[in-house]
CSV table of C-alpha atoms in Angstrom, one decimal:
chain,number,residue,atom,x,y,z
Y,1,UNK,CA,5.9,-3.2,-45.8
Y,2,UNK,CA,5.0,-5.9,-43.3
Y,3,UNK,CA,8.1,-7.7,-42.1
Y,4,UNK,CA,7.6,-11.3,-41.2
Y,5,UNK,CA,10.4,-12.7,-39.1
Y,6,UNK,CA,11.2,-15.2,-36.4
Y,7,UNK,CA,12.5,-13.9,-33.1
Y,8,UNK,CA,14.8,-16.9,-32.5
Y,9,UNK,CA,15.7,-19.9,-34.7
Y,10,UNK,CA,14.9,-23.3,-33.5
Y,11,UNK,CA,17.8,-25.8,-33.0
Y,12,UNK,CA,19.3,-27.1,-36.3
Y,13,UNK,CA,18.2,-30.7,-35.8
Y,14,UNK,CA,14.6,-29.6,-35.3
Y,15,UNK,CA,14.7,-27.4,-38.4
Y,16,UNK,CA,16.0,-30.4,-40.4
Y,17,UNK,CA,13.1,-32.5,-39.2
Y,18,UNK,CA,10.7,-29.8,-40.2
Y,19,UNK,CA,12.2,-29.5,-43.7
Y,20,UNK,CA,11.7,-33.2,-44.1
Y,21,UNK,CA,8.2,-33.1,-42.7
Y,22,UNK,CA,7.1,-30.7,-45.3
Y,23,UNK,CA,9.0,-32.3,-48.2
Y,24,UNK,CA,7.5,-35.8,-47.3
Y,25,UNK,CA,4.0,-34.3,-47.1
Y,26,UNK,CA,4.2,-32.7,-50.5
Y,27,UNK,CA,5.9,-35.8,-52.0
Y,28,UNK,CA,2.9,-37.8,-50.8
Y,29,UNK,CA,0.5,-35.5,-52.6
Y,30,UNK,CA,2.7,-35.8,-55.7
Y,31,UNK,CA,2.5,-39.6,-55.5
Y,32,UNK,CA,-1.3,-39.4,-56.1
Y,33,UNK,CA,-0.8,-36.8,-58.8
Y,34,UNK,CA,-1.7,-33.8,-56.7
Y,35,UNK,CA,0.0,-30.5,-55.8
Y,36,UNK,CA,-0.8,-28.5,-52.7
Y,37,UNK,CA,-0.8,-25.2,-54.6
Y,38,UNK,CA,-0.6,-22.9,-51.6
Y,39,UNK,CA,2.5,-23.7,-49.6
Y,40,UNK,CA,3.1,-20.8,-47.2
Y,41,UNK,CA,3.6,-20.4,-43.4
Y,42,UNK,CA,-0.1,-19.7,-42.8
Y,43,UNK,CA,-0.9,-23.2,-44.1
Y,44,UNK,CA,1.7,-25.0,-42.0
Y,45,UNK,CA,0.6,-26.3,-38.6
Y,46,UNK,CA,2.8,-27.2,-35.7
Y,47,UNK,CA,1.7,-30.3,-33.9
Y,48,UNK,CA,4.0,-30.7,-30.9
Y,49,UNK,CA,7.4,-30.8,-32.7
Y,50,UNK,CA,6.1,-31.9,-36.1
Y,51,UNK,CA,4.9,-29.8,-39.0
Y,52,UNK,CA,1.8,-30.7,-40.9
Y,53,UNK,CA,0.1,-29.2,-44.0
Y,54,UNK,CA,-3.3,-27.7,-43.9
Y,55,UNK,CA,-5.7,-25.7,-46.2
Y,56,UNK,CA,-6.1,-27.9,-49.3
Y,57,UNK,CA,-8.6,-25.5,-51.0
Y,58,UNK,CA,-6.1,-24.9,-53.8
Y,59,UNK,CA,-4.9,-28.5,-54.1
Y,60,UNK,CA,-5.3,-29.7,-57.7
Y,61,UNK,CA,-3.9,-32.2,-60.2
Y,62,UNK,CA,-0.4,-31.7,-61.4
Y,63,UNK,CA,-0.5,-29.7,-64.7
Y,64,UNK,CA,-3.4,-27.5,-63.5
Y,65,UNK,CA,-2.9,-23.7,-63.9
Y,66,UNK,CA,-1.2,-22.3,-60.8
Y,67,UNK,CA,-2.9,-19.2,-59.5
Y,68,UNK,CA,-3.0,-19.1,-55.7
Y,69,UNK,CA,0.4,-18.6,-54.0
Y,70,UNK,CA,2.1,-15.2,-54.2
Y,71,UNK,CA,5.7,-14.2,-53.7
Y,72,UNK,CA,7.9,-15.2,-52.1
Y,73,UNK,CA,6.2,-18.6,-52.1
Y,74,UNK,CA,5.1,-18.4,-55.7
Y,75,UNK,CA,7.0,-17.1,-58.7
Y,76,UNK,CA,5.9,-15.6,-62.0
Y,77,UNK,CA,7.4,-17.2,-65.1
Y,78,UNK,CA,9.9,-15.3,-67.3
Y,79,UNK,CA,10.2,-15.5,-71.1
Y,80,UNK,CA,12.9,-18.3,-70.8
Y,81,UNK,CA,10.5,-20.8,-69.4
Y,82,UNK,CA,7.9,-21.5,-72.1
Y,83,UNK,CA,7.7,-25.2,-71.2
Y,84,UNK,CA,6.3,-24.3,-67.7
Y,85,UNK,CA,3.5,-22.0,-68.9
Y,86,UNK,CA,2.9,-18.6,-70.3
Y,87,UNK,CA,5.3,-15.8,-69.4
Y,88,UNK,CA,3.9,-13.5,-66.7
Y,89,UNK,CA,1.8,-16.3,-65.2
Y,90,UNK,CA,2.5,-18.7,-62.4
Y,91,UNK,CA,2.5,-21.5,-64.9
Y,92,UNK,CA,1.4,-25.1,-64.2
Y,93,UNK,CA,1.2,-26.8,-60.9
Y,94,UNK,CA,3.9,-29.4,-60.4
Y,95,UNK,CA,7.4,-30.1,-59.1
Y,96,UNK,CA,8.6,-26.7,-60.1
Y,97,UNK,CA,5.9,-24.7,-58.2
Y,98,UNK,CA,6.0,-27.0,-55.2
Y,99,UNK,CA,9.7,-27.1,-54.7
Y,100,UNK,CA,10.0,-23.3,-55.2
Y,101,UNK,CA,7.5,-22.8,-52.4
Y,102,UNK,CA,9.3,-25.3,-50.2
Y,103,UNK,CA,12.6,-23.6,-50.9
Y,104,UNK,CA,11.2,-20.3,-49.6
Y,105,UNK,CA,9.7,-22.0,-46.6
Y,106,UNK,CA,13.1,-23.6,-45.9
Y,107,UNK,CA,14.7,-20.2,-46.2
Y,108,UNK,CA,12.2,-18.7,-43.7
Y,109,UNK,CA,12.7,-21.3,-41.0
Y,110,UNK,CA,16.5,-21.3,-41.4
Y,111,UNK,CA,17.1,-17.6,-41.7
Y,112,UNK,CA,14.4,-16.2,-39.6
Y,113,UNK,CA,12.7,-14.0,-42.2
Y,114,UNK,CA,11.0,-14.3,-45.5
Y,115,UNK,CA,12.9,-13.9,-48.8
Y,116,UNK,CA,14.1,-10.3,-48.9
Y,117,UNK,CA,12.1,-9.8,-45.7
Y,118,UNK,CA,15.2,-8.4,-43.8
Y,119,UNK,CA,15.4,-5.2,-45.9
Y,120,UNK,CA,13.3,-2.7,-47.8
Y,121,UNK,CA,14.2,-2.8,-51.5
Y,122,UNK,CA,12.5,0.4,-52.5
Y,123,UNK,CA,12.2,4.0,-51.1
Y,124,UNK,CA,8.4,3.5,-50.9
Y,125,UNK,CA,7.7,0.5,-48.6
Y,126,UNK,CA,4.5,-0.2,-50.7
Y,127,UNK,CA,6.7,-0.9,-53.7
Y,128,UNK,CA,8.7,-3.5,-51.9
Y,129,UNK,CA,6.3,-6.4,-52.7
Y,130,UNK,CA,6.3,-5.7,-56.5
Y,131,UNK,CA,10.1,-5.5,-56.4
Y,132,UNK,CA,10.3,-8.9,-54.8
Y,133,UNK,CA,8.0,-10.3,-57.5
Y,134,UNK,CA,10.3,-8.8,-60.2
Y,135,UNK,CA,13.5,-10.2,-58.6
Y,136,UNK,CA,12.1,-13.7,-58.2
Y,137,UNK,CA,10.8,-13.7,-61.8
Y,138,UNK,CA,14.3,-13.0,-63.0
Y,139,UNK,CA,15.7,-15.7,-60.6
Y,140,UNK,CA,17.5,-13.2,-58.4
Y,141,UNK,CA,17.7,-14.4,-54.9
Y,142,UNK,CA,19.2,-13.2,-51.6
Y,143,UNK,CA,22.7,-14.5,-50.7
Y,144,UNK,CA,22.7,-17.9,-48.9
Y,145,UNK,CA,25.4,-17.9,-46.2
Y,146,UNK,CA,24.0,-20.3,-43.6
Y,147,UNK,CA,24.4,-24.1,-43.3
Y,148,UNK,CA,26.0,-25.3,-46.6
Y,149,UNK,CA,23.9,-28.4,-46.9
Y,150,UNK,CA,20.6,-26.6,-46.2
Y,151,UNK,CA,21.6,-23.7,-48.5
Y,152,UNK,CA,22.2,-26.2,-51.3
Y,153,UNK,CA,18.7,-27.6,-50.9
Y,154,UNK,CA,17.2,-24.2,-50.9
Y,155,UNK,CA,19.1,-23.1,-54.0
Y,156,UNK,CA,18.2,-26.2,-55.9
Y,157,UNK,CA,14.5,-25.7,-55.0
Y,158,UNK,CA,14.6,-22.1,-56.2
Y,159,UNK,CA,16.2,-23.1,-59.5
Y,160,UNK,CA,14.0,-26.2,-60.2
Y,161,UNK,CA,16.8,-28.7,-59.9
Y,162,UNK,CA,14.8,-31.5,-58.5
Y,163,UNK,CA,13.0,-33.5,-61.2
Y,164,UNK,CA,10.3,-34.5,-58.7
Y,165,UNK,CA,9.3,-33.5,-55.1
Y,166,UNK,CA,10.0,-37.1,-54.2
Y,167,UNK,CA,13.6,-36.5,-55.2
Y,168,UNK,CA,13.7,-33.5,-52.9
Y,169,UNK,CA,12.1,-35.5,-50.1
Y,170,UNK,CA,14.8,-38.2,-50.5
Y,171,UNK,CA,17.4,-35.4,-50.1
Y,172,UNK,CA,15.8,-34.0,-47.0
Y,173,UNK,CA,15.6,-37.5,-45.5
Y,174,UNK,CA,19.4,-37.6,-45.6
Y,175,UNK,CA,19.4,-34.7,-43.1
Y,176,UNK,CA,17.8,-37.0,-40.6
Y,177,UNK,CA,20.3,-39.8,-41.3
Y,178,UNK,CA,23.1,-37.3,-40.6
Y,179,UNK,CA,21.6,-36.7,-37.2
Y,180,UNK,CA,21.1,-40.4,-36.6
Y,181,UNK,CA,24.7,-41.1,-37.6
Y,182,UNK,CA,25.9,-38.4,-35.2
Y,183,UNK,CA,23.9,-39.8,-32.4
Y,184,UNK,CA,25.1,-43.3,-33.0
Y,185,UNK,CA,28.6,-42.2,-33.2
Y,186,UNK,CA,28.2,-40.4,-29.9
Y,187,UNK,CA,26.6,-43.4,-28.3
Y,188,UNK,CA,29.4,-45.6,-29.6
Y,189,UNK,CA,31.9,-43.2,-28.1
Y,190,UNK,CA,30.0,-43.4,-24.7
Y,191,UNK,CA,30.0,-47.2,-24.9
Y,192,UNK,CA,33.7,-47.2,-25.5
Y,193,UNK,CA,34.3,-44.8,-22.6
Y,194,UNK,CA,32.0,-46.7,-20.4
Y,195,UNK,CA,33.7,-50.0,-21.4
Y,196,UNK,CA,37.1,-48.4,-20.5
Y,197,UNK,CA,35.6,-47.1,-17.2
Y,198,UNK,CA,34.2,-50.5,-16.4
Y,199,UNK,CA,37.6,-52.1,-17.0
Y,200,UNK,CA,39.2,-49.5,-14.7
Y,201,UNK,CA,36.6,-50.2,-12.0
Y,202,UNK,CA,37.1,-53.9,-12.3
Y,203,UNK,CA,40.9,-53.5,-12.1
Y,204,UNK,CA,40.6,-51.1,-9.2
Y,205,UNK,CA,38.2,-53.4,-7.3
Y,206,UNK,CA,40.5,-56.3,-7.9
Y,207,UNK,CA,43.5,-54.3,-6.5
Y,208,UNK,CA,41.6,-53.2,-3.5
Y,209,UNK,CA,40.5,-56.7,-2.8
Y,210,UNK,CA,44.0,-58.0,-3.0
Y,211,UNK,CA,45.1,-55.1,-0.7
Y,212,UNK,CA,42.4,-55.9,1.9
Y,213,UNK,CA,43.2,-59.6,1.8
Y,214,UNK,CA,46.8,-58.8,2.4
Y,215,UNK,CA,45.9,-56.7,5.4
Y,216,UNK,CA,43.7,-59.5,6.7
Y,217,UNK,CA,46.6,-61.9,6.5
Y,218,UNK,CA,48.7,-59.4,8.5
Y,219,UNK,CA,46.2,-59.5,11.3
Y,220,UNK,CA,44.3,-56.2,10.8
Y,221,UNK,CA,40.9,-57.6,11.8
Y,222,UNK,CA,42.3,-59.2,15.0
Y,223,UNK,CA,44.1,-56.0,16.0
Y,224,UNK,CA,41.0,-53.9,15.4
Y,225,UNK,CA,38.8,-56.2,17.4
Y,226,UNK,CA,41.3,-56.5,20.3
Y,227,UNK,CA,40.6,-53.0,21.6
Y,228,UNK,CA,44.2,-51.8,20.8
Y,229,UNK,CA,43.9,-49.6,17.7
Y,230,UNK,CA,47.0,-47.7,18.7
Y,231,UNK,CA,49.0,-50.7,17.5
Y,232,UNK,CA,48.2,-49.8,14.0
Y,233,UNK,CA,48.4,-46.0,14.4
Y,234,UNK,CA,44.8,-45.0,15.4
Y,235,UNK,CA,45.4,-42.5,18.2
Y,236,UNK,CA,42.3,-40.3,17.8
Y,237,UNK,CA,40.5,-39.6,21.1
Y,238,UNK,CA,37.1,-39.9,19.5
Y,239,UNK,CA,37.8,-43.5,18.5
Y,240,UNK,CA,37.8,-44.6,22.2
Y,241,UNK,CA,34.5,-45.1,23.8
Y,242,UNK,CA,33.2,-47.1,26.8
Y,243,UNK,CA,30.0,-48.9,27.5
Y,244,UNK,CA,28.3,-48.2,30.8
Y,245,UNK,CA,26.3,-50.9,32.3
C-alpha cells in the first residue's frame, strides 16, 4: 500500500481558499455543461497560493459515462442508486461524481492523508485498495473530527447532498466571507483601540502643554537662562560647564 500524506497542514484560512478555488473551477465547468471527470491531487496545480485544475483529457458533457477517476476520488455505484447509472459502475458524470471527488480532495487537504490513507484495512497491504473501493461503494467513510464547518461540507459532498456544484461553490464561498468578517472585526477593533489611544494622546498632550505653560508663568525659562539652575534644584556637577575664550 502506498500511503499518500501531507507532512504539515497549511493554515486554515489558506485551506478554505483552496477549497473554494476548486469548487469555483468545477462550478464553472458545470455552467457550460461539462464535468472534469478526473479530479484528484495529481491534476491540481499550485500557482503561488492559488489552486488551479489541469488535465482535461477526461472532461466531458454532464451525463456521459464516468470511467476515469478511481477511489478515493471516484466511487462505484451500489444497488440503491439506479438513477445514477448501473450498479457496479461509476455512473454518469455530473454533480454527484464531481462533488464526491471534491469531498475527497477537501478531506486530503484538511486531514493530511487520503480517505483511509492513515491505516491499513487488511492484513495484506495489496488488498487495502479493493477494501477502500468496497467501503466507499457502501457509503462507509472515515470519521470526521476536524473543523465542523469543513467536515459538514465534506460529508455533504460524499453523500451527494448538493443539487449542483454551483450550490457547493456558493457554500465554499461563505468560508471566505467568514475570514473577511473576522478581518473586518479585527480591523474595527484596532480602529476603536487606536481611536481611544489617540484621545489619550491628545488629552496627555493637552495636560503637558498646560503644565509647561504653568511652569513658564512661574519663571522657569528665566531661571534656566540666568545661569542659576540650583534655584530650581539642579545640583548635578555635569550640568555646569564653562566656555574658554
